[in-house]
PDB file of C-alpha atoms in Angstrom:
ATOM      1  CA  MET A 143      90.305  -0.586  10.075  1.00 53.00           C
ATOM      2  CA  ILE A 144      87.496  -3.153  10.201  1.00 59.00           C
ATOM      3  CA  ASP A 145      84.756  -3.652  13.069  1.00 57.00           C
ATOM      4  CA  ASN A 146      84.072  -7.278  13.229  1.00 62.00           C
ATOM      5  CA  SER A 147      81.942  -6.170  16.845  1.00 64.00           C
ATOM      6  CA  ARG A 148      79.494  -4.577  14.383  1.00 61.00           C
ATOM      7  CA  GLU A 149      75.617  -5.967  14.455  1.00 64.00           C
ATOM      8  CA  PRO A 150      75.258  -7.788  11.427  1.00 62.00           C
ATOM      9  CA  HIS A 151      70.668  -5.962  11.298  1.00 64.00           C
ATOM     10  CA  PRO A 152      70.333  -3.356  13.733  1.00 66.00           C
ATOM     11  CA  ASP A 153      67.243  -2.516  14.710  1.00 73.00           C
ATOM     12  CA  LEU A 154      65.244  -5.668  13.457  1.00 74.00           C
ATOM     13  CA  VAL A 155      61.994  -5.273  13.572  1.00 79.00           C
ATOM     14  CA  GLU A 156      59.387  -8.283  12.404  1.00 80.00           C
ATOM     15  CA  HIS A 157      57.565  -7.284   9.167  1.00 82.00           C
ATOM     16  CA  CYS A 158      54.189  -8.154   8.583  1.00 89.00           C
ATOM     17  CA  PRO A 159      54.207  -7.950   4.795  1.00 92.00           C
ATOM     18  CA  SER A 160      50.643  -6.546   2.611  1.00 94.00           C
ATOM     19  CA  GLU A 161      48.961  -8.497   0.370  1.00 96.00           C
ATOM     20  CA  ALA A 162      50.505  -6.822  -2.903  1.00 96.00           C
ATOM     21  CA  GLU A 163      53.759  -7.658  -1.320  1.00 95.00           C
ATOM     22  CA  LEU A 164      52.593 -10.767  -1.099  1.00 96.00           C
ATOM     23  CA  ALA A 165      51.716 -11.083  -4.312  1.00 96.00           C
ATOM     24  CA  ILE A 166      54.804 -10.432  -5.960  1.00 95.00           C
ATOM     25  CA  ALA A 167      57.300 -12.408  -3.211  1.00 94.00           C
ATOM     26  CA  GLN A 168      54.820 -15.618  -5.012  1.00 93.00           C
ATOM     27  CA  VAL A 169      55.102 -14.495  -8.158  1.00 94.00           C
ATOM     28  CA  ALA A 170      58.967 -14.435  -7.521  1.00 93.00           C
ATOM     29  CA  SER A 171      59.541 -17.917  -5.839  1.00 91.00           C
ATOM     30  CA  ALA A 172      56.990 -19.337  -8.996  1.00 91.00           C
ATOM     31  CA  ALA A 173      60.502 -18.349 -11.105  1.00 92.00           C
ATOM     32  CA  LEU A 174      62.760 -20.557  -9.747  1.00 91.00           C
ATOM     33  CA  PRO A 175      63.586 -23.328 -12.187  1.00 89.00           C
ATOM     34  CA  SER A 176      62.114 -26.192 -10.113  1.00 85.00           C
ATOM     35  CA  THR A 177      58.552 -27.043  -8.731  1.00 81.00           C
ATOM     36  CA  ASP A 178      60.167 -28.311  -5.838  1.00 80.00           C
ATOM     37  CA  ALA A 179      59.706 -25.649  -2.906  1.00 80.00           C
ATOM     38  CA  PRO A 180      63.082 -24.504  -1.756  1.00 84.00           C
ATOM     39  CA  LEU A 181      64.108 -25.496   2.010  1.00 81.00           C
ATOM     40  CA  PHE A 182      64.836 -21.358   2.950  1.00 82.00           C
ATOM     41  CA  ALA A 183      63.930 -18.161   0.596  1.00 86.00           C
ATOM     42  CA  ARG A 184      63.980 -14.651   1.469  1.00 86.00           C
ATOM     43  CA  VAL A 185      62.479 -12.505  -1.171  1.00 90.00           C
ATOM     44  CA  ASP A 186      63.523  -8.685  -0.281  1.00 90.00           C
ATOM     45  CA  LEU A 187      61.328  -5.837  -1.154  1.00 93.00           C
ATOM     46  CA  ALA A 188      61.204  -2.052  -1.507  1.00 93.00           C
ATOM     47  CA  LEU A 189      59.214   0.375  -2.428  1.00 92.00           C
ATOM     48  CA  ASP A 190      59.204   2.071  -6.098  1.00 93.00           C
ATOM     49  CA  ASP A 191      58.076   5.757  -6.597  1.00 95.00           C
ATOM     50  CA  THR A 192      54.745   5.188  -6.753  1.00 95.00           C
ATOM     51  CA  GLY A 193      54.666   2.789  -2.973  1.00 92.00           C
ATOM     52  CA  SER A 194      54.717   0.059  -4.656  1.00 94.00           C
ATOM     53  CA  PRO A 195      56.728  -3.241  -3.555  1.00 94.00           C
ATOM     54  CA  VAL A 196      59.299  -4.520  -6.408  1.00 95.00           C
ATOM     55  CA  LEU A 197      61.374  -7.498  -6.581  1.00 95.00           C
ATOM     56  CA  MET A 198      64.771  -6.265  -5.011  1.00 94.00           C
ATOM     57  CA  GLU A 199      66.718  -9.728  -4.422  1.00 93.00           C
ATOM     58  CA  LEU A 200      65.458 -13.218  -4.113  1.00 92.00           C
ATOM     59  CA  GLU A 201      67.830 -14.843  -1.994  1.00 89.00           C
ATOM     60  CA  LEU A 202      68.110 -18.874  -1.920  1.00 86.00           C
ATOM     61  CA  ILE A 203      71.547 -18.830   0.414  1.00 79.00           C
ATOM     62  CA  GLU A 204      71.026 -16.993   3.516  1.00 73.00           C
ATOM     63  CA  PRO A 205      74.001 -16.418   5.516  1.00 68.00           C
ATOM     64  CA  HIS A 206      72.698 -15.554   9.249  1.00 72.00           C
ATOM     65  CA  LEU A 207      69.001 -17.260   9.241  1.00 75.00           C
ATOM     66  CA  PHE A 208      67.457 -15.036  12.198  1.00 75.00           C
ATOM     67  CA  LEU A 209      66.976 -18.269  14.299  1.00 77.00           C
ATOM     68  CA  ASP A 210      67.493 -15.801  17.623  1.00 76.00           C
ATOM     69  CA  THR A 211      64.572 -13.344  16.695  1.00 77.00           C
ATOM     70  CA  THR A 212      62.026 -16.270  16.687  1.00 75.00           C
ATOM     71  CA  ALA A 213      61.687 -19.196  19.166  1.00 74.00           C
ATOM     72  CA  PRO A 214      60.630 -22.461  16.327  1.00 83.00           C
ATOM     73  CA  GLY A 215      62.863 -20.733  14.216  1.00 81.00           C
ATOM     74  CA  LEU A 216      66.119 -23.429  14.638  1.00 83.00           C
ATOM     75  CA  LYS A 217      63.236 -26.277  15.537  1.00 86.00           C
ATOM     76  CA  SER A 218      61.840 -25.363  11.829  1.00 85.00           C
ATOM     77  CA  LEU A 219      64.984 -25.249  10.552  1.00 84.00           C
ATOM     78  CA  VAL A 220      66.716 -28.436  11.944  1.00 88.00           C
ATOM     79  CA  GLU A 221      62.263 -30.474  11.170  1.00 90.00           C
ATOM     80  CA  ALA A 222      62.767 -29.277   7.796  1.00 86.00           C
ATOM     81  CA  VAL A 223      67.128 -30.476   7.234  1.00 87.00           C
ATOM     82  CA  ALA A 224      65.487 -33.650   8.349  1.00 91.00           C
ATOM     83  CA  ALA A 225      62.915 -34.102   5.830  1.00 89.00           C
ATOM     84  CA  GLN A 226      64.652 -33.212   3.461  1.00 84.00           C
ATOM     85  CA  ALA A 227      67.501 -35.862   3.406  1.00 87.00           C
ATOM     86  CA  ARG A 228      65.161 -38.301   4.159  1.00 86.00           C
ATOM     87  CA  LEU A 229      63.706 -37.169   0.681  1.00 80.00           C
ATOM     88  CA  THR A 230      66.915 -37.633  -0.653  1.00 78.00           C
ATOM     89  CA  ALA A 231      67.767 -41.015   0.801  1.00 78.00           C
ATOM     90  CA  ARG A 232      65.057 -42.268  -0.602  1.00 73.00           C
TER      91      ARG A 232
END
């Protein structure tokens, strides 16, 4: 049986990344093959046995953008897509 009413990310809470987490995210982002910043990216981290953050996933395609968790989220996405469209149209 498939439970189609399940919540995709239960107990979602805002996270303020540490300096170490930001450093790993910057290294992961720098490894992208383009010098252009992606329109969307999410860096998923886990802690290793010493408690240090390690890269678990660098996600460039997200099926759930969490636009309902922050008030300016949708506006920011629309502005970014419009700006990218203007650049592409040139």
